mmCIF file of C-alpha atoms in Angstrom:
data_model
loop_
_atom_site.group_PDB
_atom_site.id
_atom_site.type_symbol
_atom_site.label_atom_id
_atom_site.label_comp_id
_atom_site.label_asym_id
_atom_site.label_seq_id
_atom_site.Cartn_x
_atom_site.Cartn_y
_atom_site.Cartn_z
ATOM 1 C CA UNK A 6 0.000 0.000 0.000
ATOM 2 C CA UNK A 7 2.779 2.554 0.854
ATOM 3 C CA UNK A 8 4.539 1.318 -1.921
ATOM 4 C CA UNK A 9 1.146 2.426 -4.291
ATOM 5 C CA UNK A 10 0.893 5.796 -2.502
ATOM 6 C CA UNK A 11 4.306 6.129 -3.508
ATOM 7 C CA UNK A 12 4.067 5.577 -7.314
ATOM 8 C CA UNK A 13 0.633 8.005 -7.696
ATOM 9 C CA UNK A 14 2.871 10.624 -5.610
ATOM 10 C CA UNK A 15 5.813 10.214 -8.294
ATOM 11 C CA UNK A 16 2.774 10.094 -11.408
ATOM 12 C CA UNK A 17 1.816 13.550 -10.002
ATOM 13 C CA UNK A 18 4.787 14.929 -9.711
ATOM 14 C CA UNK A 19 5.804 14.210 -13.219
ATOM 15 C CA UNK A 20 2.499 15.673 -14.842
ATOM 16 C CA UNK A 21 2.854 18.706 -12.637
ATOM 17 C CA UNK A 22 6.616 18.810 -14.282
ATOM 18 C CA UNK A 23 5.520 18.012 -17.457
ATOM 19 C CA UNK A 24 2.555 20.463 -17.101
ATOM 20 C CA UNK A 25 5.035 23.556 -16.310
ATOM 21 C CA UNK A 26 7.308 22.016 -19.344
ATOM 22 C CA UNK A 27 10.052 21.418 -16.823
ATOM 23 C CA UNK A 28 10.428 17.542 -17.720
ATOM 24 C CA UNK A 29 12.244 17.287 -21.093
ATOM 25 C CA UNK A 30 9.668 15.977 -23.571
ATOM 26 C CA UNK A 31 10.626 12.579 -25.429
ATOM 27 C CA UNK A 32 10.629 8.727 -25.594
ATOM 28 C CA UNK A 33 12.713 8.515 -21.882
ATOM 29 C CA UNK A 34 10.128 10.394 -20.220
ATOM 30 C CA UNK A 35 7.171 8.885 -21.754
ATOM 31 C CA UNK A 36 9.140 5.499 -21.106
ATOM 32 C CA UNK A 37 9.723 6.294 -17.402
ATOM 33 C CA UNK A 38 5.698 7.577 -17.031
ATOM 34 C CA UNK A 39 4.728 4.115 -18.559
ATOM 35 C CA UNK A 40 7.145 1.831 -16.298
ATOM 36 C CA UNK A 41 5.590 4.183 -13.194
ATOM 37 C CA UNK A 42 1.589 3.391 -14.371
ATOM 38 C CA UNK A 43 1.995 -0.080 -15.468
ATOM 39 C CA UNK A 44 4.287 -0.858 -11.672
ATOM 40 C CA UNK A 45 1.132 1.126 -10.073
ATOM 41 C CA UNK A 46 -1.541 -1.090 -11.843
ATOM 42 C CA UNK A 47 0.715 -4.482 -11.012
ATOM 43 C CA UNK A 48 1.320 -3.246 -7.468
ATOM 44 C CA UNK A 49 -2.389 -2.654 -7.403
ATOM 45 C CA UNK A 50 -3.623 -6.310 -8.935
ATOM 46 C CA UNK A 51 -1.193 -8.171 -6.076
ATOM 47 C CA UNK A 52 -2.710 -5.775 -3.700
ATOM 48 C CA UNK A 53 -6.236 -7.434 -4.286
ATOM 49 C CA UNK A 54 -4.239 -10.752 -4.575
ATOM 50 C CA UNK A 55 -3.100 -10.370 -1.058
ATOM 51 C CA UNK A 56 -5.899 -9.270 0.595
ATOM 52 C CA UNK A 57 -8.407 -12.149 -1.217
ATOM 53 C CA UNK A 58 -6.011 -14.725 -0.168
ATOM 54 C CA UNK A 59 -6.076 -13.230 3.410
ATOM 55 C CA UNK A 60 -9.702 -12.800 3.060
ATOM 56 C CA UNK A 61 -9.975 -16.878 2.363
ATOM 57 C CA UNK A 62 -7.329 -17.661 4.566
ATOM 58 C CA UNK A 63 -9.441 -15.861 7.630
ATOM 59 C CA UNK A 64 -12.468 -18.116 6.291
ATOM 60 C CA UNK A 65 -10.558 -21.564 6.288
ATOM 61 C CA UNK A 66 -9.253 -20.321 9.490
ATOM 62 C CA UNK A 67 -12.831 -19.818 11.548
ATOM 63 C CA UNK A 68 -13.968 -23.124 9.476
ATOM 64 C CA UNK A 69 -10.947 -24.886 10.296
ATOM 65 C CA UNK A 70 -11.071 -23.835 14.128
ATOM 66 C CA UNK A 71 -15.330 -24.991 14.165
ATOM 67 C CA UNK A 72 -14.393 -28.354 12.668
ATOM 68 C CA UNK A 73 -11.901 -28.583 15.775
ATOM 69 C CA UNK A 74 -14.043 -27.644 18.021
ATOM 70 C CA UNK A 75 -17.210 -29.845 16.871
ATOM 71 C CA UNK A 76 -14.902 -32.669 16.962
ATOM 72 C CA UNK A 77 -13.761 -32.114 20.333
ATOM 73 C CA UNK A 78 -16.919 -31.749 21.703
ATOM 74 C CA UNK A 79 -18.153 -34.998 19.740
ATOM 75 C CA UNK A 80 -15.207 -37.060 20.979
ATOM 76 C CA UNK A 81 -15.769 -36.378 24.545
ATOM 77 C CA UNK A 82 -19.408 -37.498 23.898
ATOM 78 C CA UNK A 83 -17.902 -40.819 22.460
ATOM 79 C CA UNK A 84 -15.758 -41.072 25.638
ATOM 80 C CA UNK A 85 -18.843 -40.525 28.046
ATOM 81 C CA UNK A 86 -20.228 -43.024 26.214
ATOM 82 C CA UNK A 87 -17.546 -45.635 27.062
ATOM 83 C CA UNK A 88 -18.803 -45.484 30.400
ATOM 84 C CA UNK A 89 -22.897 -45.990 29.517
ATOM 85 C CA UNK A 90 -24.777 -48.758 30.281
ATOM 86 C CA UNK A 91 -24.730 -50.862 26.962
ATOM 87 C CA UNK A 92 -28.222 -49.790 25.726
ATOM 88 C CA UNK A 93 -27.530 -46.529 26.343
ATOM 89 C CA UNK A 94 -24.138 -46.421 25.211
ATOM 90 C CA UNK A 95 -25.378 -47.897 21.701
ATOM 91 C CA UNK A 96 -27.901 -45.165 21.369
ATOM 92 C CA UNK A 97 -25.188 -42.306 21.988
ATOM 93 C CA UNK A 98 -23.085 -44.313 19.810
ATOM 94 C CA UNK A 99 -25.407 -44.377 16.819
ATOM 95 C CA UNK A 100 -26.146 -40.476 17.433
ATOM 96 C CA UNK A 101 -22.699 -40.272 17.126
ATOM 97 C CA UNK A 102 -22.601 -41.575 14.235
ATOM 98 C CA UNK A 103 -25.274 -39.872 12.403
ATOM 99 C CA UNK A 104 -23.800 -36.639 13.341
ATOM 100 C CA UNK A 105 -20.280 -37.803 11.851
ATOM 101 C CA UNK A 106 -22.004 -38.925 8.765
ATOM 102 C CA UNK A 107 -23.675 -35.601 8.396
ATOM 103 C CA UNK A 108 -20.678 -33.626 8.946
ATOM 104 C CA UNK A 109 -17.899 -35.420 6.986
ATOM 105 C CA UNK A 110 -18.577 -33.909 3.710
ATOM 106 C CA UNK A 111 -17.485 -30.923 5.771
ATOM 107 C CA UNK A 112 -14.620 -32.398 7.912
ATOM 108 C CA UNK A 113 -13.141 -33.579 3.857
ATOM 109 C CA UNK A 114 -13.570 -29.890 2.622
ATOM 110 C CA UNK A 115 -11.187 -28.544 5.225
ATOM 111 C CA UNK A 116 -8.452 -31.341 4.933
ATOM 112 C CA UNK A 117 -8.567 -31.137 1.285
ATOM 113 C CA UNK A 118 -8.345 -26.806 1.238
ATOM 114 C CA UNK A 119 -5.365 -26.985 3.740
ATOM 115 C CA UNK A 120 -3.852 -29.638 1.026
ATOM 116 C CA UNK A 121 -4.337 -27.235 -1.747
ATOM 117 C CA UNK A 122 -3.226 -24.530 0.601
ATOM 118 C CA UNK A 123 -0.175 -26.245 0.817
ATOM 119 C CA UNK A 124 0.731 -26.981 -2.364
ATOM 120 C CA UNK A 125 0.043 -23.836 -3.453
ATOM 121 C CA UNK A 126 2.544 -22.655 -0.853
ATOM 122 C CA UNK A 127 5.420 -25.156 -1.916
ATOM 123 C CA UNK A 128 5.078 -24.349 -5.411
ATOM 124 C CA UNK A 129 5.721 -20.206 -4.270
ATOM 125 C CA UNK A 130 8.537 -21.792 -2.168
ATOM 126 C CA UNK A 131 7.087 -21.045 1.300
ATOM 127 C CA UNK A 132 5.662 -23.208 3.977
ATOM 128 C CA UNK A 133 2.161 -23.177 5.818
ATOM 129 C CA UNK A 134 2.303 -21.549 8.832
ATOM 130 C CA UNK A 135 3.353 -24.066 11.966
ATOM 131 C CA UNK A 136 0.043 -23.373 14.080
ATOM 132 C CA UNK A 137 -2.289 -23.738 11.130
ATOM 133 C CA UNK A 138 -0.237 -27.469 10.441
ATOM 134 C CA UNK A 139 -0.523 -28.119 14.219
ATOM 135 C CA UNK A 140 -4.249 -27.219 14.251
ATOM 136 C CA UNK A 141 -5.195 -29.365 10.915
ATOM 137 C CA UNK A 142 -2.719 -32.311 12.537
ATOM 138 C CA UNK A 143 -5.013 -32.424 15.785
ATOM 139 C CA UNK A 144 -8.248 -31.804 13.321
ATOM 140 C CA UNK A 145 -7.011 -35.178 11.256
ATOM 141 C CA UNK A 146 -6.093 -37.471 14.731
ATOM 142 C CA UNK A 147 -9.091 -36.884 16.245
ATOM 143 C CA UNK A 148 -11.225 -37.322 12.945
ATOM 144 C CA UNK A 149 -9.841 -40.587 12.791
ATOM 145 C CA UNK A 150 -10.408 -41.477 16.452
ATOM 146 C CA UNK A 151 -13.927 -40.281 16.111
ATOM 147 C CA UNK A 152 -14.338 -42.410 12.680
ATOM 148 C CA UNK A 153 -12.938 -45.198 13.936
ATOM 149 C CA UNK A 154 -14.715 -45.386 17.462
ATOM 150 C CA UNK A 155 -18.300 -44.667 15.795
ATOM 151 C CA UNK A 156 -16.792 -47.514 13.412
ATOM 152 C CA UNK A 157 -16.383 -49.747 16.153
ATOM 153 C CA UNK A 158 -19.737 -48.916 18.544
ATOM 154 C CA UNK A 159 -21.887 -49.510 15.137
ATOM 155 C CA UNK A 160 -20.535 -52.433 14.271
ATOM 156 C CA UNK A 161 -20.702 -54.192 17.776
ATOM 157 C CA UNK A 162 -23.834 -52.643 18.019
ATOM 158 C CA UNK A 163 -24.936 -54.539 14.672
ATOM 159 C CA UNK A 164 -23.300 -57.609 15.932
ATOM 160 C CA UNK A 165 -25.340 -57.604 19.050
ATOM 161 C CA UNK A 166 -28.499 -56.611 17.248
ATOM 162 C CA UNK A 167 -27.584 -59.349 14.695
ATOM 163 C CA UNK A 168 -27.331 -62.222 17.806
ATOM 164 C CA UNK A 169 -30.528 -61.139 19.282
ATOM 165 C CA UNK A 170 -32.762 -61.361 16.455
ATOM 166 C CA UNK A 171 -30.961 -64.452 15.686
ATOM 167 C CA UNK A 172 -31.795 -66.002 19.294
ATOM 168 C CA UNK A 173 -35.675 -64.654 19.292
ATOM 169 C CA UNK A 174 -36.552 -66.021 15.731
ATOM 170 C CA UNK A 175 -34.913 -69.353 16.861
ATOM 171 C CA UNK A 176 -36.758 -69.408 19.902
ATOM 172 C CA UNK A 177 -40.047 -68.236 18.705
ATOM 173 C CA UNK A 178 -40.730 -70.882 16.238
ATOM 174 C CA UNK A 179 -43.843 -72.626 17.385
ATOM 175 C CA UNK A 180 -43.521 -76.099 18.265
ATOM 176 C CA UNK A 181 -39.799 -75.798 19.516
ATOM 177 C CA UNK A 182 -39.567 -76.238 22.654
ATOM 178 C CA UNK A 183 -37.381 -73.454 24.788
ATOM 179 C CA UNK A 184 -35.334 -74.202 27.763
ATOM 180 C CA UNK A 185 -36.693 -72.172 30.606
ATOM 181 C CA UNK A 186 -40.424 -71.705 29.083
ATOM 182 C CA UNK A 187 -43.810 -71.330 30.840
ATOM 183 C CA UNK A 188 -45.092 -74.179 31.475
ATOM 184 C CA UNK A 189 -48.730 -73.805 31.426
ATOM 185 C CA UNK A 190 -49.998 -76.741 31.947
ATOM 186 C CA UNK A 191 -49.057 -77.234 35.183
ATOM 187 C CA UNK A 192 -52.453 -77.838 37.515
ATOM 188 C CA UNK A 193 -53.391 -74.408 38.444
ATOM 189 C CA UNK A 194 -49.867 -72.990 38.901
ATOM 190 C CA UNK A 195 -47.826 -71.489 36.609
ATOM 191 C CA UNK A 196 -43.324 -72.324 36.909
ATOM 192 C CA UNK A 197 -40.397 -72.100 35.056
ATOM 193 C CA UNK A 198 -39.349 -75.752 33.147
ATOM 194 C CA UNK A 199 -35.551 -76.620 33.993
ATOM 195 C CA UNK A 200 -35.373 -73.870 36.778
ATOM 196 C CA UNK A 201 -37.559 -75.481 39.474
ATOM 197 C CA UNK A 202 -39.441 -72.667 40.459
ATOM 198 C CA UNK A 203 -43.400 -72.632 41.352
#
């Protein structure tokens, strides 16, 4: 910017000489005037190229830094979990889930920007700034915890599910008979086959 101010002060200075026909007229000063307008205009274009890519980089920033946060909060909710009574647990667990589901489109976005970020940084020969890599290295270990623990609590969750459908269909077929049934026809009393109980 000071830079830009700079230039337009040296433009007016030369059309106020040129004006009072104190600059020498001829291809050097035209030259010069031309080198001055066209370094103004490029100093002016990488101007708005720096403060877009600022612009953006404040945006990935806040996104980057609510995809943290989201997953932090969502991880401790996994780790609560943990400690849930198993029907419980496998309800938070499937929220979980859900909510990682809905949000990974979003959770890819920012790991693939800070990619491109970086490449485009390599390629001007600089690197990404250490906290942003520190940030996006946290934001990928604990996507991958979360992934892989929502992973895990589905598919026992499944299994279980799986085993207890399994065990009621075989035990519901009529004419099969179940160890540990009602045995109705008992006179007048009702008890538990195998168990001994009236």
């Amino acid at each position: 910017m000071a830079r830009e101010e700079e230039l337009a002060g040296k433009l007016r200075e030369m059309e106020v000489l040129r004006k009072n026909k104190q600059l020498p007229k001829g291809e050097q000063t035209n030259s010069l005037q031309d080198q001055l307008e066209k370094a103004q205009t490029n100093l002016s274009a990488h101007r708005s190229y720096l403060t877009s890519k600022l612009s953006a980089l404040g945006k990935y920033s806040a996104r980057l830094e609510a995809a943290a946060a989201w997953l932090g909060e969502t991880r401790t909710r996994a780790n609560i979990a943990a400690d849930l009574p198993p029907h419980q647990r496998d309800g938070l667990m499937r929220n979980i889930a859900a909510c990682v589901q809905d949000r990974e489109a979003e959770v890819r976005e920012v790991l693939e920007n800070y990619n491109n970020m970086e490449r485009e940084c390599v390629a001007a020969k600089q690197s990404v700034c250490p906290d942003l890599r520190d940030k996006l290295a946290r934001l990928k270990d604990d996507w991958a915890a979360l992934r892989a623990a929502t992973a895990a609590a589905t598919a026992a969750a499944t299994a279980a599910a799986t085993t207890t459908t399994a065990v009621t269909t075989a035990t519901s077929e009529p004419g099969t008979p179940r160890k540990g049934s009602l045995d109705s026809q008992a006179s007048g009393k009702c008890r538990w086959r195998d168990r001994g109980v009236t």
